[in-house]
Short mmCIF file of C-alpha atoms in Angstrom, two decimals:
data_model
loop_
_atom_site.label_atom_id
_atom_site.label_comp_id
_atom_site.label_asym_id
_atom_site.label_seq_id
_atom_site.Cartn_x
_atom_site.Cartn_y
_atom_site.Cartn_z
CA UNK A 51 0.00 0.00 0.00
CA UNK A 52 1.41 3.36 -0.99
CA UNK A 53 1.20 6.51 1.06
CA UNK A 54 2.18 10.11 0.56
CA UNK A 55 2.74 12.68 3.28
CA UNK A 56 -0.25 14.70 4.48
CA UNK A 57 1.22 18.16 5.01
CA UNK A 58 0.30 20.71 7.63
CA UNK A 59 0.78 24.43 7.17
CA UNK A 60 4.09 24.09 9.00
CA UNK A 61 5.44 21.17 6.93
CA UNK A 62 4.19 22.29 3.51
CA UNK A 63 6.40 23.90 0.90
CA UNK A 64 6.35 27.69 1.24
CA UNK A 65 4.23 28.15 -1.91
CA UNK A 66 1.52 25.89 -0.47
CA UNK A 67 1.19 27.51 2.95
CA UNK A 68 -1.26 30.24 1.88
CA UNK A 69 -3.29 27.70 -0.10
CA UNK A 70 -3.61 25.50 3.00
CA UNK A 71 -4.58 28.54 5.05
CA UNK A 72 -7.33 29.21 2.49
CA UNK A 73 -8.47 25.60 2.88
CA UNK A 74 -8.56 25.97 6.66
CA UNK A 75 -10.64 29.16 6.38
CA UNK A 76 -13.06 27.60 3.89
CA UNK A 77 -13.59 24.26 5.64
CA UNK A 78 -12.61 24.89 9.26
CA UNK A 79 -9.83 22.35 8.81
CA UNK A 80 -7.22 21.32 6.30
CA UNK A 81 -8.72 18.51 4.27
CA UNK A 82 -6.43 15.49 4.02
CA UNK A 83 -6.52 15.68 0.23
CA UNK A 84 -5.33 19.29 0.35
CA UNK A 85 -2.56 18.27 2.76
CA UNK A 86 -1.36 15.64 0.31
CA UNK A 87 -1.62 17.94 -2.71
CA UNK A 88 0.39 20.59 -0.83
CA UNK A 89 3.59 18.70 -1.73
CA UNK A 90 3.06 20.23 -5.18
CA UNK A 91 1.87 23.83 -4.92
CA UNK A 92 0.78 23.70 -8.57
CA UNK A 93 -1.30 20.55 -8.02
CA UNK A 94 -3.01 22.03 -4.95
CA UNK A 95 -3.71 25.34 -6.69
CA UNK A 96 -4.95 23.54 -9.80
CA UNK A 97 -7.32 21.39 -7.75
CA UNK A 98 -8.66 24.37 -5.82
CA UNK A 99 -9.24 26.38 -9.01
CA UNK A 100 -10.98 23.46 -10.74
CA UNK A 101 -13.18 22.96 -7.67
CA UNK A 102 -14.20 26.62 -7.67
CA UNK A 103 -14.84 26.62 -11.41
CA UNK A 104 -16.93 23.44 -11.27
CA UNK A 105 -19.06 24.67 -8.37
CA UNK A 106 -19.84 27.78 -10.44
CA UNK A 107 -21.13 25.91 -13.51
CA UNK A 108 -24.76 25.71 -14.59
CA UNK A 109 -25.30 22.66 -12.37
CA UNK A 110 -27.35 22.96 -9.18
CA UNK A 111 -26.40 21.22 -5.91
CA UNK A 112 -28.10 17.93 -6.88
CA UNK A 113 -26.43 17.89 -10.28
CA UNK A 114 -22.99 18.75 -8.86
CA UNK A 115 -23.38 15.86 -6.45
CA UNK A 116 -24.45 13.47 -9.21
CA UNK A 117 -21.38 14.28 -11.31
CA UNK A 118 -18.95 14.18 -8.39
CA UNK A 119 -20.29 10.99 -6.84
CA UNK A 120 -20.82 9.10 -10.10
CA UNK A 121 -17.12 9.65 -10.81
CA UNK A 122 -15.98 9.01 -7.22
CA UNK A 123 -17.90 5.73 -7.02
CA UNK A 124 -16.78 4.59 -10.48
CA UNK A 125 -13.17 5.31 -9.50
CA UNK A 126 -13.74 3.59 -6.11
CA UNK A 127 -12.29 6.53 -4.19
CA UNK A 128 -12.28 5.59 -0.51
CA UNK A 129 -11.72 9.25 0.44
CA UNK A 130 -13.92 11.23 -1.95
CA UNK A 131 -17.14 9.20 -1.60
CA UNK A 132 -17.36 9.88 2.16
CA UNK A 133 -16.20 13.49 1.72
CA UNK A 134 -18.78 14.22 -0.96
CA UNK A 135 -21.44 12.44 1.06
CA UNK A 136 -20.80 14.93 3.86
CA UNK A 137 -20.67 17.82 1.40
CA UNK A 138 -23.96 16.69 -0.18
CA UNK A 139 -25.60 16.68 3.24
CA UNK A 140 -24.25 20.21 3.86
CA UNK A 141 -25.68 21.27 0.47
CA UNK A 142 -29.09 19.84 1.50
CA UNK A 143 -29.13 17.22 -1.28
CA UNK A 144 -31.94 14.73 -0.78
CA UNK A 145 -30.79 11.61 1.07
CA UNK A 146 -32.37 9.35 -1.57
CA UNK A 147 -30.04 10.86 -4.20
CA UNK A 148 -27.02 10.52 -1.91
CA UNK A 149 -27.72 6.87 -1.11
CA UNK A 150 -28.56 5.88 -4.70
CA UNK A 151 -25.24 7.30 -5.86
CA UNK A 152 -23.30 5.50 -3.12
CA UNK A 153 -25.08 2.21 -3.90
CA UNK A 154 -24.88 2.62 -7.70
CA UNK A 155 -28.63 2.30 -8.11
CA UNK A 156 -30.63 4.33 -10.65
CA UNK A 157 -31.90 7.71 -9.54
CA UNK A 158 -35.68 8.15 -9.49
CA UNK A 159 -35.45 11.59 -11.15
CA UNK A 160 -35.13 10.88 -14.90
CA UNK A 161 -33.08 14.00 -15.65
CA UNK A 162 -30.60 13.31 -12.85
CA UNK A 163 -30.38 9.66 -13.94
CA UNK A 164 -29.54 10.85 -17.45
CA UNK A 165 -26.78 13.02 -15.97
CA UNK A 166 -25.47 10.07 -13.97
CA UNK A 167 -25.46 7.65 -16.90
CA UNK A 168 -23.90 10.18 -19.27
CA UNK A 169 -21.18 11.00 -16.73
CA UNK A 170 -20.45 7.29 -16.32
CA UNK A 171 -20.31 6.86 -20.09
CA UNK A 172 -17.82 9.72 -20.23
CA UNK A 173 -15.64 8.09 -17.56
CA UNK A 174 -15.89 4.50 -18.79
CA UNK A 175 -15.27 5.43 -22.43
CA UNK A 176 -12.60 8.02 -21.66
CA UNK A 177 -14.60 10.72 -23.43
CA UNK A 178 -15.44 8.59 -26.46
CA UNK A 179 -19.21 8.78 -25.97
CA UNK A 180 -21.56 7.68 -28.72
CA UNK A 181 -23.91 9.91 -30.66
CA UNK A 182 -26.73 7.93 -29.04
CA UNK A 183 -25.39 8.83 -25.57
CA UNK A 184 -25.22 12.50 -26.53
CA UNK A 185 -28.72 12.50 -27.99
CA UNK A 186 -30.16 10.86 -24.86
CA UNK A 187 -28.37 13.44 -22.70
CA UNK A 188 -29.71 16.31 -24.82
CA UNK A 189 -33.21 14.81 -24.79
CA UNK A 190 -33.12 14.91 -20.98
CA UNK A 191 -32.72 18.68 -21.12
CA UNK A 192 -28.97 19.15 -21.10
CA UNK A 193 -26.80 20.70 -23.80
CA UNK A 194 -23.26 21.20 -25.03
CA UNK A 195 -22.45 23.47 -22.08
CA UNK A 196 -23.19 20.67 -19.64
CA UNK A 197 -21.11 18.18 -21.65
CA UNK A 198 -18.13 20.48 -21.24
CA UNK A 199 -18.92 21.10 -17.58
CA UNK A 200 -18.89 17.35 -16.91
CA UNK A 201 -15.40 17.27 -18.44
CA UNK A 202 -14.41 20.08 -16.06
CA UNK A 203 -15.77 18.13 -13.08
CA UNK A 204 -14.08 14.97 -14.30
CA UNK A 205 -10.77 16.85 -14.47
CA UNK A 206 -11.17 17.86 -10.84
CA UNK A 207 -12.08 14.32 -9.78
CA UNK A 208 -9.17 12.72 -11.64
CA UNK A 209 -6.80 14.86 -9.58
CA UNK A 210 -8.46 13.95 -6.29
CA UNK A 211 -9.36 10.31 -6.95
CA UNK A 212 -5.97 9.37 -8.38
CA UNK A 213 -4.12 11.27 -5.65
CA UNK A 214 -6.13 9.50 -2.96
CA UNK A 215 -5.45 6.09 -4.51
CA UNK A 216 -1.70 6.71 -4.54
CA UNK A 217 -1.56 8.54 -1.20
CA UNK A 218 -4.01 6.29 0.64
CA UNK A 219 -5.29 9.54 2.13
CA UNK A 220 -6.93 8.99 5.52
CA UNK A 221 -10.61 9.97 5.56
CA UNK A 222 -11.04 13.18 7.56
CA UNK A 223 -12.69 12.78 10.97
CA UNK A 224 -15.65 14.89 9.84
CA UNK A 225 -16.44 12.36 7.09
CA UNK A 226 -15.56 9.04 8.76
CA UNK A 227 -19.21 8.38 9.60
CA UNK A 228 -19.79 8.19 5.82
CA UNK A 229 -17.07 5.58 5.22
CA UNK A 230 -17.61 3.64 2.01
CA UNK A 231 -16.17 0.71 0.05
CA UNK A 232 -16.96 -0.34 -3.50
CA UNK A 233 -19.17 -3.44 -3.51
#
């Protein structure tokens, strides 16, 4: 099992210290993922910028959660599934949506299910989605903007999911009650 160091403000490279301070201000703690990413100031900054950009897309809280968790679960990220479960609860996402995503069961809302299945198609096919997949996504009420926004969210999640796999990042205490394993 591999591990990478989880930095504190004191142990982080100088260029990462302010970024970790921003994390502490935003979340009331330094997230373990941010502590790991701090070893590369560019990686931490890139992740934080992508996170901010993705949260400011056309997607609402339910849709953000669907994209994040569909990717997290597909990538079997032991850290991000619990973290985004906690975040979804903070964002007041319906518990039925949260649990369906964690259990990989279809969502009852047809539009959200279309978002979930299209996101999974994007991940599983590495962006090589079929015209049929696109047409079904558009028929659900989404458009080209949302296709590109999923790619943005996927970019963010590749950084976090892959980092957590390599680092074996410990789940933060605030999210341990949402621990998860791929079935």
